[in-house]
mmCIF file of C-alpha atoms and ligand atoms in Angstrom:
data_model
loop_
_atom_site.group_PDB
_atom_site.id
_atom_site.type_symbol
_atom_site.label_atom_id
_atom_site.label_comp_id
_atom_site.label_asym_id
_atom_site.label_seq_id
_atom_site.Cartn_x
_atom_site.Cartn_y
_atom_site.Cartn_z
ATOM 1 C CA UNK A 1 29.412 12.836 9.232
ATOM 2 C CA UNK A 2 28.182 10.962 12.938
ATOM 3 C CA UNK A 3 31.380 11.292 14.396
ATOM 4 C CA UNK A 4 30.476 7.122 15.686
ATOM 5 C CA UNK A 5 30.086 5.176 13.076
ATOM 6 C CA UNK A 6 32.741 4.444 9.688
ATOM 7 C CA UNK A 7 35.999 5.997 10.420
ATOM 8 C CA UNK A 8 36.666 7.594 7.089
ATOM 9 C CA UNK A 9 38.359 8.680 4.569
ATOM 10 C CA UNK A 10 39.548 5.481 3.992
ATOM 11 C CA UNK A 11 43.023 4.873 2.672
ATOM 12 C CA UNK A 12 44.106 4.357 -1.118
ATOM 13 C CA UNK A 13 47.558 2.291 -1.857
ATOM 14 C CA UNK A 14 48.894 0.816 -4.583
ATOM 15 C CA UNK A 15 49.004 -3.349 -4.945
ATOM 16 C CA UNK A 16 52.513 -3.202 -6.944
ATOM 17 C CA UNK A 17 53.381 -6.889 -6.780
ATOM 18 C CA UNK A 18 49.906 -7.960 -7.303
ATOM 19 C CA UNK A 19 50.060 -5.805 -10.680
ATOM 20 C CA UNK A 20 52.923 -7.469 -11.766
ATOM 21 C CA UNK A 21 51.975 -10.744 -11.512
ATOM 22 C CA UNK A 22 48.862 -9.583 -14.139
ATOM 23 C CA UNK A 23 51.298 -8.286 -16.361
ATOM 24 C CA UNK A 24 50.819 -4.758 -15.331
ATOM 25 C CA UNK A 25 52.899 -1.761 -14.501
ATOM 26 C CA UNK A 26 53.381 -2.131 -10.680
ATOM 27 C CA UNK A 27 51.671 2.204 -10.915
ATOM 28 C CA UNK A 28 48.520 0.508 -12.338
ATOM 29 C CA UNK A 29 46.355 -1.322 -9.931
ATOM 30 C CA UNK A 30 45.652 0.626 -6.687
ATOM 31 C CA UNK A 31 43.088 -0.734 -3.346
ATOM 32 C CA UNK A 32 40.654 1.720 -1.599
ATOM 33 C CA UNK A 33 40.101 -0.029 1.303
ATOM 34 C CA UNK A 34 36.600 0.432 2.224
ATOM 35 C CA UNK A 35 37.354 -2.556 4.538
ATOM 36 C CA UNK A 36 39.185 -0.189 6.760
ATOM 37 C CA UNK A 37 35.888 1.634 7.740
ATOM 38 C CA UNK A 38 35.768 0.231 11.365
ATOM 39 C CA UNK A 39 32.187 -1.180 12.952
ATOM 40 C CA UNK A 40 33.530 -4.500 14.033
ATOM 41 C CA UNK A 41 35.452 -5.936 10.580
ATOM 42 C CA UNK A 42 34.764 -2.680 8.150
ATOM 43 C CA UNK A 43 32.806 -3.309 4.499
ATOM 44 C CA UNK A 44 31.247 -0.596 2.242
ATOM 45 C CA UNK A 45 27.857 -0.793 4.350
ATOM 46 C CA UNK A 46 29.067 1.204 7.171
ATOM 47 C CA UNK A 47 28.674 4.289 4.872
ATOM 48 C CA UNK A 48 25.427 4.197 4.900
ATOM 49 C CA UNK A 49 24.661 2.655 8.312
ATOM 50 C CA UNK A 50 26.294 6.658 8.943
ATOM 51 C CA UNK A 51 23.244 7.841 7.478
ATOM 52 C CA UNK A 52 20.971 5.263 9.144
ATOM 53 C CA UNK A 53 22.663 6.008 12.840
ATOM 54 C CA UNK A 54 21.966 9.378 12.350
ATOM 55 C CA UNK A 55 18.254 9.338 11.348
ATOM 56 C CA UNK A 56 17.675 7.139 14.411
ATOM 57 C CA UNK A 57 19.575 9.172 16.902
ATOM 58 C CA UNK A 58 18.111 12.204 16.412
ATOM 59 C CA UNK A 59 14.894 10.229 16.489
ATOM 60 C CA UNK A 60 15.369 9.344 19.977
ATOM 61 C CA UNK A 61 15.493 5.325 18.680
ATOM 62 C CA UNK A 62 16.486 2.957 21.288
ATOM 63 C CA UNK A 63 16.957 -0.213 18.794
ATOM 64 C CA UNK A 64 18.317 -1.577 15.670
ATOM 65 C CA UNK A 65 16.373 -3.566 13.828
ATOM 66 C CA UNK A 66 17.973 -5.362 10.337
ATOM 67 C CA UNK A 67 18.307 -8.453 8.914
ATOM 68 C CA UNK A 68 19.780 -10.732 6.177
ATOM 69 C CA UNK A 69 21.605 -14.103 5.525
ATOM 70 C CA UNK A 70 23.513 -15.878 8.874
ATOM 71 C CA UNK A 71 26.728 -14.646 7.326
ATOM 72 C CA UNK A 72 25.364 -11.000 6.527
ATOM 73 C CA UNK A 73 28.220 -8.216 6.358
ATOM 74 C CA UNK A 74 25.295 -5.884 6.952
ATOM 75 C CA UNK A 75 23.681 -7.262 10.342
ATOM 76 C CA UNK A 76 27.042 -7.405 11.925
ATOM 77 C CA UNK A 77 28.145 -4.104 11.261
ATOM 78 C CA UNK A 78 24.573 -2.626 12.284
ATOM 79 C CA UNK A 79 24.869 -4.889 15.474
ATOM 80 C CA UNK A 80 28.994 -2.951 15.839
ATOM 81 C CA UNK A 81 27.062 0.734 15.053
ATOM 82 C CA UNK A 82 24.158 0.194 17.516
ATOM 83 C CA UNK A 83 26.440 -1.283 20.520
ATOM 84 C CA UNK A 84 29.119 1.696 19.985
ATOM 85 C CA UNK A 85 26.383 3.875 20.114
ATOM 86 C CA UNK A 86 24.421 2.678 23.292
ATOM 87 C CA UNK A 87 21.582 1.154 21.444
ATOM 88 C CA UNK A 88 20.058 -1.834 21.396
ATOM 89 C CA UNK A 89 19.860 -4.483 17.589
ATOM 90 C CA UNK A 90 17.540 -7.085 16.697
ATOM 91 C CA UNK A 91 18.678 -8.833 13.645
ATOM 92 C CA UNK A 92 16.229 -10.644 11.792
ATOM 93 C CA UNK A 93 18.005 -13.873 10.012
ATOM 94 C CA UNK A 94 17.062 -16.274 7.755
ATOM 95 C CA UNK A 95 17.061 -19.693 8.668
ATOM 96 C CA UNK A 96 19.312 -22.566 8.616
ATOM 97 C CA UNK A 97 19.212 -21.970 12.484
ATOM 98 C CA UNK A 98 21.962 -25.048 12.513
ATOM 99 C CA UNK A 99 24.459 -22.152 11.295
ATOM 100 C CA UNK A 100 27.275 -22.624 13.644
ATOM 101 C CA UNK A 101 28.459 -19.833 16.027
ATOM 102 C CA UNK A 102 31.391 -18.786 13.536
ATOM 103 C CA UNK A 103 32.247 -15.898 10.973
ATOM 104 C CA UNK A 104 29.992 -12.944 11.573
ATOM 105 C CA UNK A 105 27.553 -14.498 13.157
ATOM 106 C CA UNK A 106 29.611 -15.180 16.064
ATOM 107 C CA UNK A 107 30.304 -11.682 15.738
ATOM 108 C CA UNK A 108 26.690 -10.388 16.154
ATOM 109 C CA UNK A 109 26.214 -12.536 19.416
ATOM 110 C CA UNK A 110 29.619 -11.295 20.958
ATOM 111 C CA UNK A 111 28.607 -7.667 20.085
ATOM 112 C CA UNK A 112 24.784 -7.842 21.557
ATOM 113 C CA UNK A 113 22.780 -8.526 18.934
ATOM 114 C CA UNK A 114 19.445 -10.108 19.420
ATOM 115 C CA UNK A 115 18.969 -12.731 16.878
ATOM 116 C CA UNK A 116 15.272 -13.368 15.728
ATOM 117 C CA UNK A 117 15.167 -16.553 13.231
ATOM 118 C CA UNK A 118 12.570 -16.627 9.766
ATOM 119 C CA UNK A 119 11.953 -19.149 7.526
ATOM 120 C CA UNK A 120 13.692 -18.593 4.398
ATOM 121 C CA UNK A 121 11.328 -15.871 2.865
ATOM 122 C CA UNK A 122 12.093 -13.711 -0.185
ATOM 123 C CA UNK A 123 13.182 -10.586 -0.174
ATOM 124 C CA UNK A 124 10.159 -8.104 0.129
ATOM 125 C CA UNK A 125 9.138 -10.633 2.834
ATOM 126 C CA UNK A 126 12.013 -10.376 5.371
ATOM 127 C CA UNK A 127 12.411 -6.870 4.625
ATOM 128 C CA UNK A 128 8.553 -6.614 5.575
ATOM 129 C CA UNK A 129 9.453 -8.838 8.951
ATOM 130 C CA UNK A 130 11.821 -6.315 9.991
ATOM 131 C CA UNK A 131 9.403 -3.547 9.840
ATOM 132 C CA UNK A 132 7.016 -5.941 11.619
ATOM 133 C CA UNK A 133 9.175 -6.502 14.368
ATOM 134 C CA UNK A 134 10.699 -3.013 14.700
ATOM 135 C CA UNK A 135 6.694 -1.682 15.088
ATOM 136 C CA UNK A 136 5.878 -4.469 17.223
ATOM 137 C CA UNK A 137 9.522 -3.898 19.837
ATOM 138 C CA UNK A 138 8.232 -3.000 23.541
ATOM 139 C CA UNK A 139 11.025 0.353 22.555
ATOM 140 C CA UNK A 140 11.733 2.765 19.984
ATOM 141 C CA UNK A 141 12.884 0.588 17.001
ATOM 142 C CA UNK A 142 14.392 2.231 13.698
ATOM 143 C CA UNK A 143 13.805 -0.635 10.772
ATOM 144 C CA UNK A 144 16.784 -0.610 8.478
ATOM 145 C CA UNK A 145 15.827 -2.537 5.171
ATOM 146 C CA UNK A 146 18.624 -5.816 4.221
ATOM 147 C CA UNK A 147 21.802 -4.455 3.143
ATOM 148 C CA UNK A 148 20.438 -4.037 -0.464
ATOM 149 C CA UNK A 149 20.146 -1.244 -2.540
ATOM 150 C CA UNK A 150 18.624 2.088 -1.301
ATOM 151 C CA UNK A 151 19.218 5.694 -2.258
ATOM 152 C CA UNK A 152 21.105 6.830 0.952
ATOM 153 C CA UNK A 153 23.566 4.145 0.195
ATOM 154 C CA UNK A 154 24.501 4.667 -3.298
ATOM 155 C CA UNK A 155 24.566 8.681 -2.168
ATOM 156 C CA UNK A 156 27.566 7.699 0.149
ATOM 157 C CA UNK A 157 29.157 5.774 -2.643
ATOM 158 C CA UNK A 158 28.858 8.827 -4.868
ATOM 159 C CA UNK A 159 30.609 10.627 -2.034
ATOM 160 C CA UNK A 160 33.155 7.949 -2.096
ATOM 161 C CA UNK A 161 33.684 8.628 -5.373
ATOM 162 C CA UNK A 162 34.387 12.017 -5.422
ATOM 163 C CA UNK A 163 36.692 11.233 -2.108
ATOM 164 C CA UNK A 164 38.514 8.739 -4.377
ATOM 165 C CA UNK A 165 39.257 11.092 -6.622
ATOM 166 C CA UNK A 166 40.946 13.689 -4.269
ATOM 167 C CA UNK A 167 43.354 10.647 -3.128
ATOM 168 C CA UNK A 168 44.292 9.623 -7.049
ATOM 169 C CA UNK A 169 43.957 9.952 -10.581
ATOM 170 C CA UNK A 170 42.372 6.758 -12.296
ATOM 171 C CA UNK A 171 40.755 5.140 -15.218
ATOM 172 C CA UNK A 172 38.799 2.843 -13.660
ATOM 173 C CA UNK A 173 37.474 1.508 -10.532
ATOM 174 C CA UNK A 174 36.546 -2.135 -10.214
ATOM 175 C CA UNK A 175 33.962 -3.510 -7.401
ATOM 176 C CA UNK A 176 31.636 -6.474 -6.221
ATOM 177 C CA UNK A 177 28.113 -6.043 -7.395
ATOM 178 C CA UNK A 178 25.388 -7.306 -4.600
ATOM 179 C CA UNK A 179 22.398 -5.163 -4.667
ATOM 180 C CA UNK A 180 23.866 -2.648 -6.914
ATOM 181 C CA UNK A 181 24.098 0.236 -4.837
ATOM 182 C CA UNK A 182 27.590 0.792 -4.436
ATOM 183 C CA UNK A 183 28.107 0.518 -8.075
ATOM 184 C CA UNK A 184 25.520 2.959 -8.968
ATOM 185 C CA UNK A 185 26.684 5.222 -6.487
ATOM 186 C CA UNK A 186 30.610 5.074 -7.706
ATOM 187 C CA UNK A 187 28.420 5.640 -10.962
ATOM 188 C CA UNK A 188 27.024 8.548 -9.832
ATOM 189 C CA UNK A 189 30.267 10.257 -8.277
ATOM 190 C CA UNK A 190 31.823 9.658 -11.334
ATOM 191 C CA UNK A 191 29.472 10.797 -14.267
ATOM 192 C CA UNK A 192 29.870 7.994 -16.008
ATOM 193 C CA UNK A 193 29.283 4.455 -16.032
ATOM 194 C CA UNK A 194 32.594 3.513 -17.987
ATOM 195 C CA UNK A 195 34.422 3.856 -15.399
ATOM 196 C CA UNK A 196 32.892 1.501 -12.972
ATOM 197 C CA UNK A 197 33.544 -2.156 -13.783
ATOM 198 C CA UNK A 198 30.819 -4.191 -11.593
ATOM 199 C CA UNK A 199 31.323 -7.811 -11.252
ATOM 200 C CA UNK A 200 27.638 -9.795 -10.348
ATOM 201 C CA UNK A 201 27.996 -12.059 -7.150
ATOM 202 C CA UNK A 202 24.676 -13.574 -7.963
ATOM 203 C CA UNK A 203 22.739 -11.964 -5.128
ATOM 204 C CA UNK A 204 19.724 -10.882 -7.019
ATOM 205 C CA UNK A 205 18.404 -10.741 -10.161
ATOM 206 C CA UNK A 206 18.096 -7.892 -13.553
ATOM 207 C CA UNK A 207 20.437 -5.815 -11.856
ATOM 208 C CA UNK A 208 21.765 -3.847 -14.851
ATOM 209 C CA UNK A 209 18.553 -1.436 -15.167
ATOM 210 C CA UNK A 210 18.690 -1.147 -11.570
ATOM 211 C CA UNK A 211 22.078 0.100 -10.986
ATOM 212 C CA UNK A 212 21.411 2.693 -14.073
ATOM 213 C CA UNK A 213 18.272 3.981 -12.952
ATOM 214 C CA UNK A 214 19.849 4.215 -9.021
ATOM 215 C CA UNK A 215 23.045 5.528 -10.350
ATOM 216 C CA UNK A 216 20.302 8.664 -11.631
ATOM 217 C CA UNK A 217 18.485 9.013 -8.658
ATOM 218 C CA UNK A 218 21.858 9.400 -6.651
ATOM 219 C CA UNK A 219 22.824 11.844 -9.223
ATOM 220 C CA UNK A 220 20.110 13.938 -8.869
ATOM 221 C CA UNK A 221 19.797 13.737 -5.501
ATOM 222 C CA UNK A 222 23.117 15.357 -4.736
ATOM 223 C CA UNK A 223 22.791 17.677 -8.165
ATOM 224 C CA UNK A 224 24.789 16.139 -10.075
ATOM 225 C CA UNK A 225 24.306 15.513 -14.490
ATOM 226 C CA UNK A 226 22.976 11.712 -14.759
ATOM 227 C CA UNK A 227 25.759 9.322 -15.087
ATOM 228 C CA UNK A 228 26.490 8.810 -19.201
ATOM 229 C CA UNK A 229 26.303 5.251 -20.828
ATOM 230 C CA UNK A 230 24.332 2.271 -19.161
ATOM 231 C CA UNK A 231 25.957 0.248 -16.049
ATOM 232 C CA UNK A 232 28.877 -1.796 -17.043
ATOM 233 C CA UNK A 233 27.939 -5.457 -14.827
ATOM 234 C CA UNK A 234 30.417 -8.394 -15.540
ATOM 235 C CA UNK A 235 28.173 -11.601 -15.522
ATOM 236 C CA UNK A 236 30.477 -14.343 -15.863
ATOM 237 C CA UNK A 237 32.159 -14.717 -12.408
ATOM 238 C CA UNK A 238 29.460 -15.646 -10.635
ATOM 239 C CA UNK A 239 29.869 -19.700 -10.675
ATOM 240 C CA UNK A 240 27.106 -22.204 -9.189
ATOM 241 C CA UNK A 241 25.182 -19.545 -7.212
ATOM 242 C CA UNK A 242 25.444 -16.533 -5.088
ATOM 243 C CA UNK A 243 28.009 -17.809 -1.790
ATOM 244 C CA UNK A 244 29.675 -21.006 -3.420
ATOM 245 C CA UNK A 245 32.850 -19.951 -4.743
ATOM 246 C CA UNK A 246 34.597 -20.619 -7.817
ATOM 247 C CA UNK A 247 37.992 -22.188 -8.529
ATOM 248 C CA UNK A 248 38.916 -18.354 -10.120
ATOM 249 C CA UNK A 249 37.735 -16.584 -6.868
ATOM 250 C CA UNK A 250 39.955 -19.230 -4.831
ATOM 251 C CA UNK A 251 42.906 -18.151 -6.703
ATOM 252 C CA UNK A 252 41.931 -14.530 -6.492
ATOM 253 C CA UNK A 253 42.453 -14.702 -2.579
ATOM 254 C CA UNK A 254 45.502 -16.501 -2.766
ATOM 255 C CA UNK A 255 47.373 -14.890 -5.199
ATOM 256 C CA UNK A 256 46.459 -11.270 -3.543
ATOM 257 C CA UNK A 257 47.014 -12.511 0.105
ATOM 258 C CA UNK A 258 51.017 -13.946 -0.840
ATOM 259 C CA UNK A 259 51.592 -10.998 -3.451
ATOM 260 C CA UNK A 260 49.822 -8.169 -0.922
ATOM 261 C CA UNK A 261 49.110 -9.317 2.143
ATOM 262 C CA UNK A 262 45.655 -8.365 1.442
ATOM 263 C CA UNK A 263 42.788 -10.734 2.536
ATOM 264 C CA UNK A 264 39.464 -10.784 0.652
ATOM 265 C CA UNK A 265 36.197 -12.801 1.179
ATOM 266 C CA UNK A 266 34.528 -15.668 -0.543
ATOM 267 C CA UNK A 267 31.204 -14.037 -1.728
ATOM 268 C CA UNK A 268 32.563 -10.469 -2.831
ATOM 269 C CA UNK A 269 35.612 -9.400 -3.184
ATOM 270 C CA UNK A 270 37.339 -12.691 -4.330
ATOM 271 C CA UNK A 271 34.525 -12.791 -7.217
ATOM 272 C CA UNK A 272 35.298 -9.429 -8.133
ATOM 273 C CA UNK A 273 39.355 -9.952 -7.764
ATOM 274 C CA UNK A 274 38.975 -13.020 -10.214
ATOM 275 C CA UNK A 275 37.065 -10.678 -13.041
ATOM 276 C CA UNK A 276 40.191 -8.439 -12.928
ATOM 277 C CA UNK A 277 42.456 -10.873 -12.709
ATOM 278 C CA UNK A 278 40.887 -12.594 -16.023
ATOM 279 C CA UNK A 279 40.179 -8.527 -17.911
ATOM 280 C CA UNK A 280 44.172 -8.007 -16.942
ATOM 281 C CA UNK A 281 45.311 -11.512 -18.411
ATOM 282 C CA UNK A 282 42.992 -10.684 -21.613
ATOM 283 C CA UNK A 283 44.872 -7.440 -22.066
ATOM 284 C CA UNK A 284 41.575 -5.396 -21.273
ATOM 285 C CA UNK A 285 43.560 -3.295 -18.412
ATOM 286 C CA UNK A 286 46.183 -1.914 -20.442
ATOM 287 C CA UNK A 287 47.092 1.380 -20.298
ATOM 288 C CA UNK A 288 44.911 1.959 -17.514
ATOM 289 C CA UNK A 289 44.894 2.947 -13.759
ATOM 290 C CA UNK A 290 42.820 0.504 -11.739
ATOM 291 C CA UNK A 291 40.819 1.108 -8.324
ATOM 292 C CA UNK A 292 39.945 -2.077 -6.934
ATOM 293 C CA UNK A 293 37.311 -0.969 -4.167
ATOM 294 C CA UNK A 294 37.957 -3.436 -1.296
ATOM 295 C CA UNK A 295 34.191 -3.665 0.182
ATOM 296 C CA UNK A 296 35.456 -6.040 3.051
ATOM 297 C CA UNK A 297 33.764 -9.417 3.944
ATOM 298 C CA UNK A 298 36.543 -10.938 6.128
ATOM 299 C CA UNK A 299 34.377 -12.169 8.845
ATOM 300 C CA UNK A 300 32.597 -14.208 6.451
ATOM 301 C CA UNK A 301 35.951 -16.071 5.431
ATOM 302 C CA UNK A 302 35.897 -17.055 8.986
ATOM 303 C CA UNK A 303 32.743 -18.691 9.082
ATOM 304 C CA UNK A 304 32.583 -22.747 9.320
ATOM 305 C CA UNK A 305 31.559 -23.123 5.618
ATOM 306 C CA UNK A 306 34.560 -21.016 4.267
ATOM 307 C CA UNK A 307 37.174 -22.314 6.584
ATOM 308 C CA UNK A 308 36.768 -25.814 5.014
ATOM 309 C CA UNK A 309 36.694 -24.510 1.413
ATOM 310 C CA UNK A 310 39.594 -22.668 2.283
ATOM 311 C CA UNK A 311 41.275 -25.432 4.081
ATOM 312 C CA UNK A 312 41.008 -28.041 1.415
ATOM 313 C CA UNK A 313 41.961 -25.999 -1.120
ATOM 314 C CA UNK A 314 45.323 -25.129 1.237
ATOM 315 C CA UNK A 315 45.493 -28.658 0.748
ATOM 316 C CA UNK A 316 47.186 -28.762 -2.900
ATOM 317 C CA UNK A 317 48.960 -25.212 -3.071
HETATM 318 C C1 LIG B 401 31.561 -7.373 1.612
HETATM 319 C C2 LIG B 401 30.547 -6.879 0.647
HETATM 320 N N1 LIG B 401 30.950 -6.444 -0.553
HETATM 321 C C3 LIG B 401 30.075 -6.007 -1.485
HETATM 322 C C4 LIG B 401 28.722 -6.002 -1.226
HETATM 323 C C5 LIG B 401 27.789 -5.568 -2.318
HETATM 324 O O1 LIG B 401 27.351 -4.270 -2.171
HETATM 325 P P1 LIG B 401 26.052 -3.811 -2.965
HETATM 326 O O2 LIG B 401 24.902 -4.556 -2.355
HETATM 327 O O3 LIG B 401 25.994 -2.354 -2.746
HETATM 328 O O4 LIG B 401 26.219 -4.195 -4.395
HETATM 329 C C6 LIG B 401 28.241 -6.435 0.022
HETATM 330 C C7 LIG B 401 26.789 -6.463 0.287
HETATM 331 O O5 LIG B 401 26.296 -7.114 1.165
HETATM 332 C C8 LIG B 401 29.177 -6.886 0.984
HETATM 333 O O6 LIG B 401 28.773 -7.321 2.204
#
């Protein structure tokens, strides 16, 4: 492990108040906060930003070159990992440029970052920009591909896994599905796909074949038997679209912050907190321990867009 990057393991503790509130045994529902892993606000992509820092170290790469959304968890924990370690990031971001300076993208300016505005392309496209750009810097530039899914990062999650499991015994662990690769990798760690509930944000499309077939390739790459069963993706939490929230994921964050403390994010977490919250209050949870995997996202909360949705709906509770 880079010694600069996620500071890990991350802690495990039970949400006791939280679980009873659901109707649960206050033993039953536990956190891994994987929003504790440092780089500027924490989130589950700083595990594999460790694998990306260390590629382009040893490499003798001067810059950082990602990209994403405005709000992107990713860029601004790539922009936190290249400034801590002396380099240089160039973050490739879709367009609207209007995006105020707020939430992580405030973030990214304050620590460095470069920020290089595209159109809204697809995918393949802006992943293809930040190659372009990378070969094209006048240094050393190390392309990492948009926070999606990639082998090294559902690898780390499969090492999460089995870190999980040295920290607590559980049924189940419950997490936000973007890309898919931290589900197939908790997949992986665990053998077997029943015991990773994935709730779909809406960030990309026929995910469920995806995760399954990454969750093998993880396997295999660290030796271990393919995962049994078929990834096990919750599809009904994901409202309008991918970054509006729903009146469920509203409630999520409330009723965790005043029962825990605990803050989660519009686009992720609070989608995935209101799919437990509605599985507990349809008796699906019972007799089981739950791992909610807290992937982080607060800076996003902070952003312009979420302040008002959060403010108004402050309004009536
Ligand atoms: C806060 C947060 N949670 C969850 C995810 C989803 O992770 P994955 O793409 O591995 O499904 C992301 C991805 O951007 C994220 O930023």
């Amino acid at each position: 492990m880079h010694p600069l990057v996620a500071a890990t393991p991350t802690p495990v503790h039970p949400l006791p108040r939280l679980a009873k509130a659901l109707g649960l045994e206050p033993e039953q529902l536990w956190v891994k906060r994987e929003d504790l892993t440092g780089l500027a606000g924490g989130g589950n992509k700083a595990r594999k930003l460790q694998h990306f820092m260390s590629e382009a170290l040893s490499g003798g790469y001067r810059v950082l070159v990602t990209g994403g959304g405005p709000q992107s968890n990713h860029a601004r924990m790539t922009a936190a990992a290249a400034a801590m370690n002396g380099l240089g990031c160039v973050l490739v971001l879709r367009r609207p440029e209007t995006e105020d300076l707020s939430g992580n993208l405030l973030l990214d300016r304050m620590l460095g970052a470069q920020i290089h505005w595209v159109d809204p392309i697809p995918f393949a496209a802006l992943n293809q920009s930040i190659v372009d750009i990378a070969g094209a810097h006048t240094q050393k530039a190390y392309p990492i591909p948009i926070g999606g899914s990639s082998l090294p990062g559902a690898i780390a999650y499969a090492q999460v896994a089995q870190e999980l499991s040295t920290q607590l015994t559980f049924d189940l662990v419950v997490v936000a599905n973007g890309s898919g690769g931290t589900q197939a990798g908790l997949a992986a760690g665990l053998g077997d796909h029943a015991r990773v509930a994935g709730v779909n944000v809406g960030a990309q499309d026929g995910i469920d074949a995806f995760v399954t077939d990454l969750a093998a390739q993880a396997a295999a790459a660290l030796g271990l038997p393919t995962p049994n069963g078929a990834a096990q993706i919750d599809h009904g939490r994901i409202g309008l679209a991918y970054g509006v929230p729903t009146k469920e994921c509203e409630e999520a964050l409330l009723l965790v912050a005043r029962t825990e403390g605990l803050l989660l994010d519009p686009v992720y977490t609070g989608k995935a907190m209101a799919g437990l919250i509605a599985w507990a209050r349809h008796g699906r949870l019972d007799g089981k321990r739950v791992v909610f995997v807290h992937t982080g996202g607060l800076p996003g909360l902070l952003s312009t867009r979420y302040t008002q949705w959060m403010g108004a709906a402050l309004v009536d509770s």
